[in-house]
Amino acid sequence: MEVIARFEVPYYQYLNEESAVVAPLPEFAKDPEQLLHLYRLMVLVRTFDAKAIALQRTGKLGTYPSTRGQEAVFVGMGNALAKTDIYVPYYRDIGTLLQRGVKLSEYLLYWGGDERGNVFSADKDDFPFSVPVGSQPLHAAGIATAFKIRHQKRAVLTVTGDGGSSEGDFYEALNVAGSWQLPVVFVVSNNQWAISVPRSAQTAAQTIAQKAIAAGFSGEQVDGNDVIAVRDRVAAALQKAREKNEPTLLELVCYRHHDHTTADDATRYEPQEIREIEWKKEPVARLRRYLENNKLWTEEQDKKCHEACAAEVEEAVTEYLNTPPQPLESIFDYLYARLPDIYAEQRETLLKKEVPAHG
Amino acid sequence: MADISLLEAITQALAYEMGVDPNIIVLGEDVAKNGGVFRATLGLLDKFGSERVRDTPLAESMIAGISIGMATQGLKPVAEFQFMGFIYPALDQIINHAARIRNRTRGRLTCPVVFRAPYGCGIRAPEHHSESTEAMFAHTPGLRVVIPSSPARAYGLLLASIRDPDPVIFLEPSRLYRWSKQDVPDDGKALPLDVCFTLRVGTDVTLVAWGAMMKETLAAADALAKEGISAEVIDVATIKPLDIDTILASVEKTGRCVIIHEAPRTCGVGADISAQIAERGLMFLKAPVQRVTGFDTIVPYARLEKFYLPSEQQIIEAVNNVMEFA
């Protein structure tokens, strides 16, 4: 017997759970302004998330998938993207999308049951939400194929969950990205739960990152509660994609600190003590401690930051709640570039229906 | 100008449109060097190069999924599935994404893609190579389903499908790929989508069919003419959206209708045509609408498949039934 191949999966972390620096910081993290910017974004996302859950509980929003505990994953990804890159989201991505120009009110509109939440009025190129789990990495590979055919120095970033990494489409996307050397970065936000099924039941693989190896490219595991590590590794992978047409898989290890969605009840399956242990690693407090330890942030500043975020969220909620529903004909009007004549009669039938009360 | 087969007409249309539109990308399993298992993409690699004519890894959902991604970037992928029976892994991508991207984004992103596949039985192929499940796609909002039945219509309808700004399922009757030849000028002229073609004008009965069943249907119309029965023959061509007006106008004239399809009977497209005639044209009818279809069975393997296919004789019998009724 001889060994014909060996593989490694690196793990990246800069700030550990006590907020101590455990590796030389990347260049951007030496700039306090950049870290403060990431911190403010994470606070905004957490504030928004709590408000969205409250809106759902009071009947003002539909089923909503919380992003609590995954702020570093999405804020870090959004911060690493270049404007000319394309982002292909799943559905907990407010932290990324708000840096792409998507308004908080648009995000609420989507979860409030309005297709215009996918219009992304100031973000023309990014993909809409993808609810069928794990299907969107293929779209990312297709977009990356277009970039490569046109010899554009652009990259595609896409994300799914640990559950999504079990889908066939996920493997098919990795496989073609390796085979065709596509400028795409696949992220798995490993929040440890696919509704009620734990990460340990998804796969016997030691890491999800190692799934890249079978597709012929590198995979890295990253501390997804460390926004510095997320920002750094996603940026490096995107750079590699743009410059060398090399794909990467990044497994961002984090934790889902909420039910799967507001329609779920995690107390049925999730041991409370695990969540308590995981909460000690959560990303917002981790960066705050680091900033405070380094005299870059004070309690007073933090209070003001939370107040400003709350005000921004309130404004978005008001805008969302004051958005009138779409006209009825919108049900038909985006099916085809031009609605075939045969549907005119059905459309007329629709228009004769009583217009529902506002909201 | 040499006459060409339906298969050659597909190649001719692809080559023509790739020549005028650099955004067209042909992709699929074995489509490049091998020219496809039926040779529908033969010669395209040499003409247009490996960037635009791409062999993919063997994964149908992937073929559909990356086509969607490419289409949103202004490319026009023409993806080949080797046989209709192998499309099913791609259904999630086709139904949940290709058909919905425009609607989901209120028109911000669109999906101008053509998914081509040979379909139908009668070529003595193994299991899964004989499917006619066009109704599945016809049931899906946001798709077009187009099925040619002659070299000229294959050429003109494929050009139209590629130029269409929305996703098209383009099903090619493999039984007719090399069956007959005709002169098809390579002039880039598309035929209209969303309309039926009246192939033969008649006064006694309307025969409605599509794809490979046009062969038996036209033969039956010939035989009926010799018996003094004048059949109008309609090739539906675009299965979705269905041009019911042309069918109704014909039934108003003839008062009788026989619908022929190879697909299983239950919930086949014939059921919908029949229902629409009942809803909107009942008073035109002198006799009940008849359907001559495949059975509600798995398509038998090669040795028995000819007994599955509706025959010319079955069509003639159905016409005789409606003629005798009134």
XYZ file of C-alpha atoms in Angstrom:
685
model
C 0.000 0.000 0.000
C 1.073 3.508 -0.677
C -0.707 6.782 0.052
C -1.492 8.467 -3.252
C -3.135 11.608 -1.931
C -3.254 13.583 1.307
C -5.486 16.510 2.120
C -5.675 19.171 4.768
C -8.488 21.345 6.029
C -7.239 24.513 7.701
C -9.144 26.278 10.483
C -9.099 30.079 10.781
C -9.747 32.178 13.850
C -8.332 35.552 14.876
C -10.406 36.420 17.916
C -11.167 33.542 20.226
C -14.281 33.361 22.365
C -12.625 35.435 25.092
C -11.865 38.062 22.406
C -8.155 37.407 22.667
C -6.123 37.748 19.462
C -4.850 34.268 18.607
C -3.289 34.941 15.201
C -1.711 38.000 13.530
C -4.597 40.228 12.488
C -5.204 40.799 8.766
C -4.501 44.304 7.469
C -8.096 45.583 7.449
C -8.541 44.605 11.112
C -5.760 46.943 12.141
C -7.970 49.855 11.105
C -10.313 50.650 14.016
C -12.814 52.374 11.708
C -13.308 49.163 9.741
C -13.895 47.140 12.889
C -16.310 49.727 14.260
C -18.144 49.649 10.950
C -18.518 45.856 11.166
C -19.633 46.120 14.774
C -22.318 48.715 13.990
C -23.597 46.540 11.157
C -23.846 43.525 13.454
C -25.754 45.545 16.044
C -28.086 46.790 13.331
C -28.713 43.231 12.130
C -29.400 41.964 15.643
C -31.733 44.867 16.376
C -33.543 44.350 13.103
C -33.876 40.615 13.713
C -35.452 41.076 17.132
C -37.883 43.581 15.663
C -38.799 41.262 12.777
C -39.586 38.459 15.240
C -41.726 40.863 17.264
C -43.567 41.923 14.104
C -44.312 38.292 13.300
C -45.524 37.625 16.837
C -47.941 40.522 16.549
C -49.288 39.469 13.156
C -47.524 42.150 11.133
C -45.046 39.857 9.334
C -45.268 36.357 7.890
C -43.071 33.419 8.843
C -39.584 34.808 9.425
C -36.224 32.985 9.628
C -34.091 34.593 12.289
C -30.428 35.382 11.730
C -29.665 35.719 15.473
C -26.197 34.382 16.222
C -25.169 34.460 12.548
C -24.462 38.197 12.342
C -20.726 37.757 11.769
C -21.307 35.280 8.940
C -23.492 37.594 6.895
C -21.956 40.938 7.828
C -18.485 39.556 7.127
C -19.524 38.162 3.744
C -21.215 41.376 2.656
C -18.176 43.386 3.673
C -15.847 41.183 1.623
C -17.816 41.450 -1.627
C -16.819 43.874 -4.364
C -19.575 45.885 -5.987
C -19.107 44.079 -9.286
C -19.355 40.623 -7.694
C -22.701 38.850 -7.534
C -24.244 37.466 -4.379
C -26.605 34.480 -4.429
C -28.352 34.342 -1.038
C -30.375 31.784 0.811
C -32.774 33.364 3.300
C -31.132 34.653 6.484
C -28.938 37.138 4.640
C -29.945 40.596 5.823
C -26.407 41.200 7.110
C -25.048 40.725 3.597
C -27.866 42.241 1.597
C -28.018 45.522 3.487
C -24.405 46.125 2.408
C -25.452 45.444 -1.183
C -28.052 48.212 -1.169
C -31.101 46.184 -0.143
C -33.275 48.211 2.199
C -34.435 46.818 5.532
C -37.982 47.657 4.428
C -37.561 45.535 1.285
C -36.392 42.615 3.399
C -39.482 42.997 5.575
C -41.642 43.266 2.468
C -40.449 39.838 1.291
C -41.196 38.163 4.622
C -44.422 40.107 4.785
C -45.564 38.237 1.659
C -44.766 40.684 -1.129
C -42.701 39.701 -4.169
C -41.359 43.246 -4.421
C -39.102 42.319 -1.504
C -36.980 40.583 -4.160
C -36.750 43.608 -6.447
C -33.707 44.909 -4.538
C -34.236 48.408 -5.930
C -30.640 49.523 -5.360
C -29.030 46.137 -6.027
C -29.796 45.134 -9.586
C -27.537 42.125 -10.036
C -27.788 39.975 -6.922
C -30.042 36.960 -6.853
C -33.336 36.867 -4.970
C -33.969 34.702 -1.912
C -33.848 30.975 -2.582
C -36.231 29.002 -0.428
C -35.619 25.518 -1.942
C -32.684 24.541 0.246
C -29.348 24.025 -1.481
C -30.597 24.697 -5.021
C -28.938 28.095 -5.416
C -25.242 27.077 -5.508
C -25.941 25.913 -9.072
C -27.105 29.393 -10.033
C -23.881 30.770 -8.611
C -21.898 28.294 -10.720
C -23.885 29.377 -13.799
C -23.228 33.061 -13.155
C -19.555 32.258 -12.635
C -19.577 30.412 -15.976
C -20.891 33.569 -17.635
C -18.124 35.652 -16.000
C -15.521 33.195 -17.198
C -16.866 33.013 -20.752
C -16.739 36.825 -20.902
C -13.295 36.984 -19.289
C -14.573 39.309 -16.576
C -12.655 39.660 -13.304
C -15.737 39.140 -11.181
C -16.605 36.556 -8.568
C -19.807 34.978 -7.291
C -20.517 34.326 -3.622
C -23.266 31.995 -2.501
C -24.390 30.552 0.806
C -26.405 27.655 2.092
C -26.720 25.938 5.472
C -25.348 22.712 6.903
C -28.624 21.071 5.875
C -28.241 22.447 2.359
C -24.829 20.812 2.109
C -26.603 17.424 2.010
C -28.531 18.307 -1.145
C -27.471 16.802 -4.458
C -27.451 20.217 -6.117
C -24.807 21.357 -3.627
C -22.462 18.576 -4.722
C -23.278 19.100 -8.393
C -22.389 22.778 -8.031
C -19.089 22.023 -6.305
C -18.283 19.412 -8.908
C -18.832 21.619 -11.944
C -17.055 24.553 -10.271
C -13.986 22.356 -9.837
C -14.226 20.762 -13.252
C -14.622 24.086 -15.052
C -12.484 26.138 -12.602
C -15.165 28.716 -11.959
C -14.779 32.021 -10.081
C -17.202 31.137 -7.308
C -17.042 30.960 -3.512
C -19.393 28.563 -1.759
C -20.160 29.297 1.855
C -21.849 26.905 4.233
C -23.181 28.743 7.227
C -22.985 25.796 9.578
C -25.384 26.867 12.313
C -25.567 23.270 13.612
C -29.267 22.762 12.879
C -31.420 21.968 9.848
C -34.725 22.699 11.578
C -34.575 19.880 14.167
C -31.812 17.745 12.683
C -28.365 18.395 14.179
C -25.195 18.763 12.159
C -24.002 15.365 13.439
C -26.904 13.687 11.628
C -26.300 15.463 8.304
C -22.964 13.881 7.509
C -20.306 11.617 8.947
C -17.648 13.925 7.514
C -15.487 15.543 10.172
C -15.937 18.921 8.489
C -18.235 20.228 5.789
C -15.258 22.128 4.386
C -13.627 18.880 3.292
C -16.407 18.304 0.762
C -14.500 20.659 -1.524
C -11.636 18.188 -1.686
C -13.708 15.636 -3.613
C -14.520 18.392 -6.110
C -10.831 19.150 -6.607
C -10.407 22.449 -4.792
C -9.705 23.692 -1.299
C -12.051 23.981 1.629
C -11.497 25.910 4.832
C -13.230 25.906 8.165
C -13.609 29.332 9.691
C -14.874 30.508 13.064
C -18.160 32.019 11.971
C -18.511 33.885 15.256
C -15.343 35.835 14.488
C -16.272 38.551 12.023
C -12.603 39.316 11.379
C -11.977 35.733 10.275
C -15.115 35.651 8.118
C -14.323 38.961 6.431
C -10.708 37.905 5.865
C -11.295 34.404 4.502
C -14.246 35.347 2.276
C -12.264 38.263 0.842
C -9.268 36.015 0.180
C -11.436 33.405 -1.532
C -13.161 36.033 -3.665
C -9.805 37.455 -4.656
C -8.602 33.987 -5.664
C -11.780 33.530 -7.704
C -11.395 36.855 -9.506
C -7.686 36.541 -10.172
C -7.249 32.829 -10.801
C -10.729 31.422 -11.535
C -10.357 29.130 -8.535
C -13.367 28.089 -6.499
C -13.314 27.729 -2.685
C -15.629 26.211 -0.106
C -15.775 27.955 3.263
C -17.503 26.350 6.213
C -18.379 29.104 8.679
C -19.015 27.500 12.036
C -21.655 29.344 14.010
C -24.841 28.646 15.937
C -28.527 29.290 15.336
C -29.626 31.215 18.430
C -33.315 31.060 17.591
C -35.926 28.663 16.285
C -35.452 27.696 12.611
C -38.188 30.170 11.746
C -40.965 31.798 13.724
C -43.091 28.757 12.791
C -40.697 26.443 14.640
C -40.282 25.614 18.337
C -36.707 24.571 19.054
C -37.483 23.599 22.659
C -38.914 20.375 21.185
C -35.465 19.178 20.147
C -32.666 21.546 21.181
C -31.001 21.031 24.596
C -31.087 24.410 26.328
C -27.648 23.901 27.869
C -26.056 23.664 24.416
C -27.450 27.003 23.413
C -26.181 28.531 26.651
C -22.695 27.196 26.022
C -22.782 28.424 22.425
C -24.018 31.868 23.472
C -20.676 32.461 25.172
C -19.126 32.403 21.687
C -21.605 34.740 20.001
C -20.169 37.235 17.551
C -21.496 40.633 18.609
C -20.265 40.529 22.211
C -16.982 39.038 21.043
C -16.107 42.017 18.862
C -17.461 44.477 21.411
C -15.172 43.059 24.125
C -12.223 43.320 21.775
C -13.049 46.930 20.942
C -13.548 47.837 24.596
C -10.389 46.025 25.691
C -8.472 48.073 23.146
C -10.102 51.360 24.238
C -11.795 51.722 20.848
C -15.338 51.700 22.212
C -17.154 52.782 25.350
C -20.395 51.835 27.015
C -21.760 55.267 26.182
C -20.922 54.820 22.495
C -22.516 51.409 22.580
C -25.733 52.793 24.038
C -25.867 55.460 21.309
C -25.154 52.862 18.642
C -28.056 50.708 19.819
C -30.349 53.733 19.893
C -29.372 54.736 16.377
C -29.937 51.181 15.099
C -33.328 51.004 16.808
C -34.332 54.272 15.143
C -33.162 53.042 11.732
C -35.150 49.831 12.171
C -38.262 51.738 13.293
C -38.054 53.869 10.177
C -37.832 50.746 8.016
C -40.791 49.186 9.802
C -42.872 52.294 9.207
C -41.944 52.264 5.525
C -42.809 48.568 5.278
C -46.142 48.903 7.059
C -47.087 51.890 4.907
C -46.364 50.102 1.628
C -49.674 49.370 -0.092
C -50.109 45.879 -1.578
C -49.337 45.299 -5.227
C -52.128 45.656 -7.750
C -53.972 42.385 -8.365
C -52.807 42.136 -11.966
C -49.236 41.720 -10.731
C -50.158 38.047 -10.170
C -50.170 37.625 -13.958
C -47.957 40.396 -15.186
C -44.536 38.900 -14.439
C -45.178 35.351 -15.620
C -43.865 36.039 -19.118
C -42.257 38.980 -20.914
C -45.641 39.382 -22.632
C -48.640 37.597 -21.183
C -49.947 35.151 -23.822
C -53.447 36.091 -24.989
C -54.880 32.855 -23.663
C -54.466 34.087 -20.072
C -56.390 37.329 -20.681
C -59.650 35.737 -19.591
C -58.194 34.410 -16.318
C -56.645 37.811 -15.682
C -60.048 39.461 -16.198
C -61.603 37.012 -13.742
C -58.961 37.991 -11.200
C -59.571 41.705 -11.687
C -63.287 41.234 -10.973
C -62.471 39.826 -7.547
C -63.020 42.072 -4.572
C -59.832 43.932 -3.704
C -58.662 42.696 -0.301
C -58.552 45.160 2.579
C -55.204 46.864 3.123
C -52.610 44.584 4.676
C -30.694 22.732 -51.785
C -30.597 19.230 -50.333
C -33.557 18.137 -48.268
C -32.826 17.710 -44.571
C -34.221 15.652 -41.713
C -35.830 17.006 -38.549
C -32.579 16.251 -36.736
C -30.524 18.167 -39.304
C -32.981 21.033 -39.078
C -32.282 21.269 -35.339
C -28.538 21.456 -36.041
C -29.119 23.989 -38.803
C -31.170 26.231 -36.504
C -28.586 26.037 -33.722
C -25.743 26.858 -36.110
C -27.652 29.728 -37.704
C -28.544 31.380 -34.428
C -25.125 30.838 -32.853
C -23.683 32.543 -35.918
C -25.747 35.692 -35.403
C -25.998 35.772 -31.602
C -22.724 35.410 -29.659
C -24.671 35.030 -26.400
C -25.923 31.559 -27.303
C -24.184 28.788 -25.372
C -24.904 25.129 -26.166
C -24.347 22.792 -23.243
C -25.147 19.273 -22.169
C -23.787 15.769 -21.890
C -21.758 14.725 -24.964
C -22.857 17.734 -27.021
C -19.373 18.953 -27.935
C -16.953 16.531 -29.571
C -19.526 13.782 -29.924
C -22.207 16.138 -31.262
C -24.836 14.697 -28.923
C -26.029 11.101 -28.765
C -28.366 11.786 -31.707
C -25.807 14.168 -33.340
C -28.114 17.186 -33.017
C -25.155 19.419 -32.135
C -22.765 17.908 -34.686
C -20.197 20.371 -36.005
C -21.023 23.151 -33.564
C -17.839 22.661 -31.549
C -15.675 23.113 -34.649
C -17.606 26.193 -35.730
C -18.008 27.956 -32.413
C -15.362 26.593 -30.048
C -15.352 25.044 -26.609
C -16.399 28.196 -24.733
C -19.763 28.152 -26.478
C -20.251 24.432 -27.013
C -19.716 22.775 -23.668
C -19.689 19.194 -22.501
C -20.958 19.181 -18.936
C -20.352 16.745 -16.113
C -23.097 14.135 -15.989
C -25.707 15.825 -13.797
C -29.057 16.997 -15.144
C -30.030 19.260 -12.269
C -26.663 20.944 -12.695
C -27.283 21.463 -16.406
C -30.562 23.213 -15.636
C -29.232 25.126 -12.641
C -26.165 26.604 -14.306
C -28.244 27.431 -17.390
C -30.482 29.535 -15.154
C -27.473 31.345 -13.684
C -26.040 31.971 -17.142
C -29.372 33.152 -18.536
C -29.717 35.821 -15.861
C -26.428 37.305 -17.094
C -27.673 37.861 -20.633
C -26.400 34.608 -22.091
C -28.862 32.372 -23.908
C -28.153 28.781 -22.923
C -29.564 26.025 -25.110
C -29.218 23.004 -22.860
C -29.652 19.457 -24.074
C -31.015 16.655 -21.923
C -30.088 13.374 -23.475
C -33.607 11.964 -23.200
C -36.817 13.278 -21.680
C -36.707 10.441 -19.154
C -33.560 11.966 -17.691
C -35.004 15.460 -17.156
C -36.591 14.529 -13.835
C -33.541 15.302 -11.647
C -33.720 18.819 -13.111
C -37.402 19.401 -12.355
C -36.690 21.332 -9.162
C -34.490 23.750 -11.072
C -36.917 24.051 -13.984
C -40.153 24.359 -12.002
C -38.911 26.177 -8.893
C -36.429 28.508 -10.543
C -36.397 28.771 -14.362
C -40.162 29.209 -14.522
C -40.237 31.649 -11.613
C -37.189 33.933 -11.723
C -39.009 36.639 -13.690
C -42.035 36.531 -11.412
C -39.969 36.228 -8.221
C -37.988 39.363 -9.040
C -40.861 41.265 -10.681
C -38.960 41.203 -13.955
C -35.564 42.264 -12.562
C -33.955 38.965 -13.585
C -35.122 36.807 -16.474
C -34.414 33.337 -17.762
C -34.179 33.081 -21.568
C -33.156 29.439 -21.734
C -34.134 26.565 -24.034
C -34.189 23.088 -22.516
C -34.075 20.615 -25.421
C -34.822 16.924 -25.104
C -35.700 14.079 -27.448
C -38.976 12.524 -26.352
C -41.345 9.705 -27.180
C -41.150 6.008 -27.907
C -40.812 3.896 -31.015
C -37.047 3.880 -31.476
C -36.372 0.551 -29.726
C -34.420 2.223 -26.946
C -34.053 0.994 -23.339
C -36.309 2.001 -20.453
C -36.543 5.752 -19.683
C -35.766 6.664 -23.302
C -39.428 6.677 -24.369
C -41.186 9.241 -22.196
C -43.903 11.678 -23.290
C -44.534 13.700 -20.165
C -45.138 17.079 -21.774
C -48.261 17.563 -19.637
C -46.050 17.872 -16.563
C -44.425 20.968 -18.021
C -47.653 22.261 -19.527
C -49.048 22.284 -15.988
C -46.282 24.582 -14.778
C -46.910 28.343 -14.867
C -44.112 30.363 -16.431
C -42.956 27.766 -18.972
C -43.511 27.356 -22.687
C -43.668 23.862 -24.140
C -42.920 23.532 -27.852
C -42.939 20.338 -29.930
C -42.104 20.346 -33.639
C -43.315 17.658 -36.034
C -41.464 18.355 -39.293
C -38.013 19.575 -40.357
C -39.354 23.022 -41.296
C -41.222 23.452 -38.034
C -38.227 22.147 -36.056
C -36.074 24.839 -37.658
C -38.541 27.703 -37.334
C -39.812 26.830 -33.872
C -36.337 26.267 -32.415
C -35.237 29.678 -33.698
C -38.341 31.221 -32.136
C -37.717 29.382 -28.860
C -34.125 30.596 -28.648
C -35.254 34.165 -29.377
C -38.043 33.998 -26.797
C -37.256 35.940 -23.600
C -38.662 33.196 -21.344
C -37.801 29.544 -20.653
C -38.905 27.044 -23.285
C -39.106 23.260 -22.994
C -38.380 22.131 -26.549
C -39.270 18.481 -27.072
C -38.003 16.759 -30.180
C -39.822 13.661 -31.431
C -36.971 11.167 -31.652
C -39.135 8.825 -33.766
C -39.258 11.548 -36.457
C -35.607 12.624 -36.199
C -34.649 10.843 -39.418
C -38.085 9.862 -40.714
C -38.708 12.310 -43.540
C -36.757 15.035 -45.237
C -37.758 18.350 -46.683
C -36.206 21.499 -48.066
C -35.634 23.904 -45.166
C -34.034 27.172 -46.292
C -31.406 28.325 -43.810
C -32.768 31.858 -43.826
C -33.094 32.435 -40.072
C -36.850 32.852 -40.353
C -38.618 31.817 -37.155
C -42.128 30.446 -37.002
C -44.565 31.904 -34.483
C -44.863 30.349 -31.040
C -48.156 30.044 -29.173
C -50.135 29.124 -32.302
C -51.360 25.873 -33.816
C -50.586 25.004 -37.411
C -53.389 23.736 -39.605
C -51.639 21.174 -41.782
C -54.655 20.044 -43.733
C -57.991 21.713 -44.283
C -61.141 19.594 -43.972
C -64.817 19.775 -43.226
C -65.972 16.586 -41.449
C -63.722 16.120 -38.432
C -60.868 17.935 -36.662
C -57.810 15.840 -35.802
C -55.644 17.452 -33.119
C -52.146 16.067 -32.494
C -48.522 17.068 -31.992
C -44.997 15.726 -32.252
C -44.402 12.215 -33.473
C -48.131 11.386 -33.582
C -48.497 13.757 -36.548
C -47.119 10.879 -38.619
C -50.020 8.505 -37.886
C -52.497 11.376 -37.821
C -51.603 12.604 -41.316
C -51.587 9.019 -42.609
C -55.040 8.498 -41.098
C -56.284 11.704 -42.742
C -55.046 10.389 -46.108
C -56.774 7.068 -45.600
C -59.989 8.766 -44.467
C -59.976 10.966 -47.557
C -60.108 7.838 -49.663
C -63.248 6.846 -47.771
C -64.694 10.266 -48.494
C -64.136 11.707 -45.015
C -62.542 15.145 -45.006
C -60.328 15.626 -41.960
C -58.858 18.929 -40.828
C -55.464 18.273 -39.204
C -54.063 20.587 -36.540
C -50.505 20.414 -35.240
C -50.687 22.040 -31.817
C -46.906 22.744 -31.872
C -46.940 24.990 -28.790
C -48.468 22.851 -26.063
C -48.280 25.706 -23.569
C -49.673 28.298 -23.922
C -52.302 26.407 -25.888
C -53.884 28.112 -28.900
C -57.373 26.851 -28.184
C -58.961 29.441 -30.501
C -57.636 27.733 -33.641
C -58.919 24.380 -32.397
C -62.331 25.809 -31.479
C -62.684 27.554 -34.836
C -61.990 24.253 -36.561
C -64.413 22.323 -34.364
C -67.066 24.956 -35.035
C -66.643 24.173 -38.717
C -66.416 20.364 -38.537
C -68.521 19.626 -35.444
C -66.319 16.668 -34.550
C -62.971 16.316 -32.835
C -60.485 13.510 -32.244
C -57.411 14.279 -30.135
C -54.359 12.083 -30.561
C -51.386 11.923 -28.230
C -48.689 9.463 -27.339
C -48.615 10.442 -23.651
C -50.668 8.519 -21.084
C -54.367 9.318 -21.189
C -55.008 10.540 -17.645
C -54.311 14.257 -17.270
C -52.703 14.293 -20.699
C -52.877 17.560 -22.647
C -55.765 15.983 -24.594
C -57.875 16.095 -21.437
C -57.432 19.839 -21.222
C -58.219 20.385 -24.903
C -61.322 18.239 -24.533
C -62.395 20.153 -21.425
C -61.958 23.491 -23.158
C -64.025 22.306 -26.122
C -66.732 21.209 -23.656
C -66.610 24.575 -21.891
C -66.539 26.803 -24.939
C -67.614 24.771 -27.940
C -70.198 22.251 -26.744
C -72.842 23.590 -29.105
C -70.553 23.085 -32.101
C -70.331 19.375 -31.448
C -72.237 16.777 -33.424
C -70.518 13.941 -31.545
C -68.565 13.500 -28.291
C -64.872 14.422 -28.423
C -62.726 11.302 -28.702
C -59.182 10.769 -27.456
C -56.727 8.303 -28.969
C -53.805 8.168 -26.553
C -51.097 6.093 -25.000
C -52.245 3.811 -22.208
C -51.981 4.724 -18.523
C -49.066 2.343 -18.272
C -45.309 2.440 -18.169
C -44.110 2.535 -21.779
C -43.246 -1.108 -22.540
C -39.717 -1.991 -23.571
C -38.766 -2.295 -27.227
C -40.459 -5.608 -28.045
C -43.947 -4.384 -27.169
C -43.691 -0.617 -27.558
C -45.473 -0.558 -30.912
C -48.562 -1.820 -29.115
C -48.385 1.128 -26.733
C -48.296 3.741 -29.479
C -51.656 4.908 -30.838
C -51.983 3.476 -34.348
C -53.276 4.900 -37.575
C -56.037 2.295 -37.378
C -57.127 3.496 -33.913
C -57.378 7.044 -35.228
C -59.448 5.902 -38.207
C -61.742 3.928 -35.883
C -62.216 6.928 -33.605
C -63.082 9.087 -36.610
C -65.523 6.467 -37.875
C -67.146 6.437 -34.428
C -67.708 10.184 -34.380
C -68.889 10.130 -38.000
C -71.411 7.394 -37.192
C -72.610 9.243 -34.081
C -73.962 12.060 -36.218
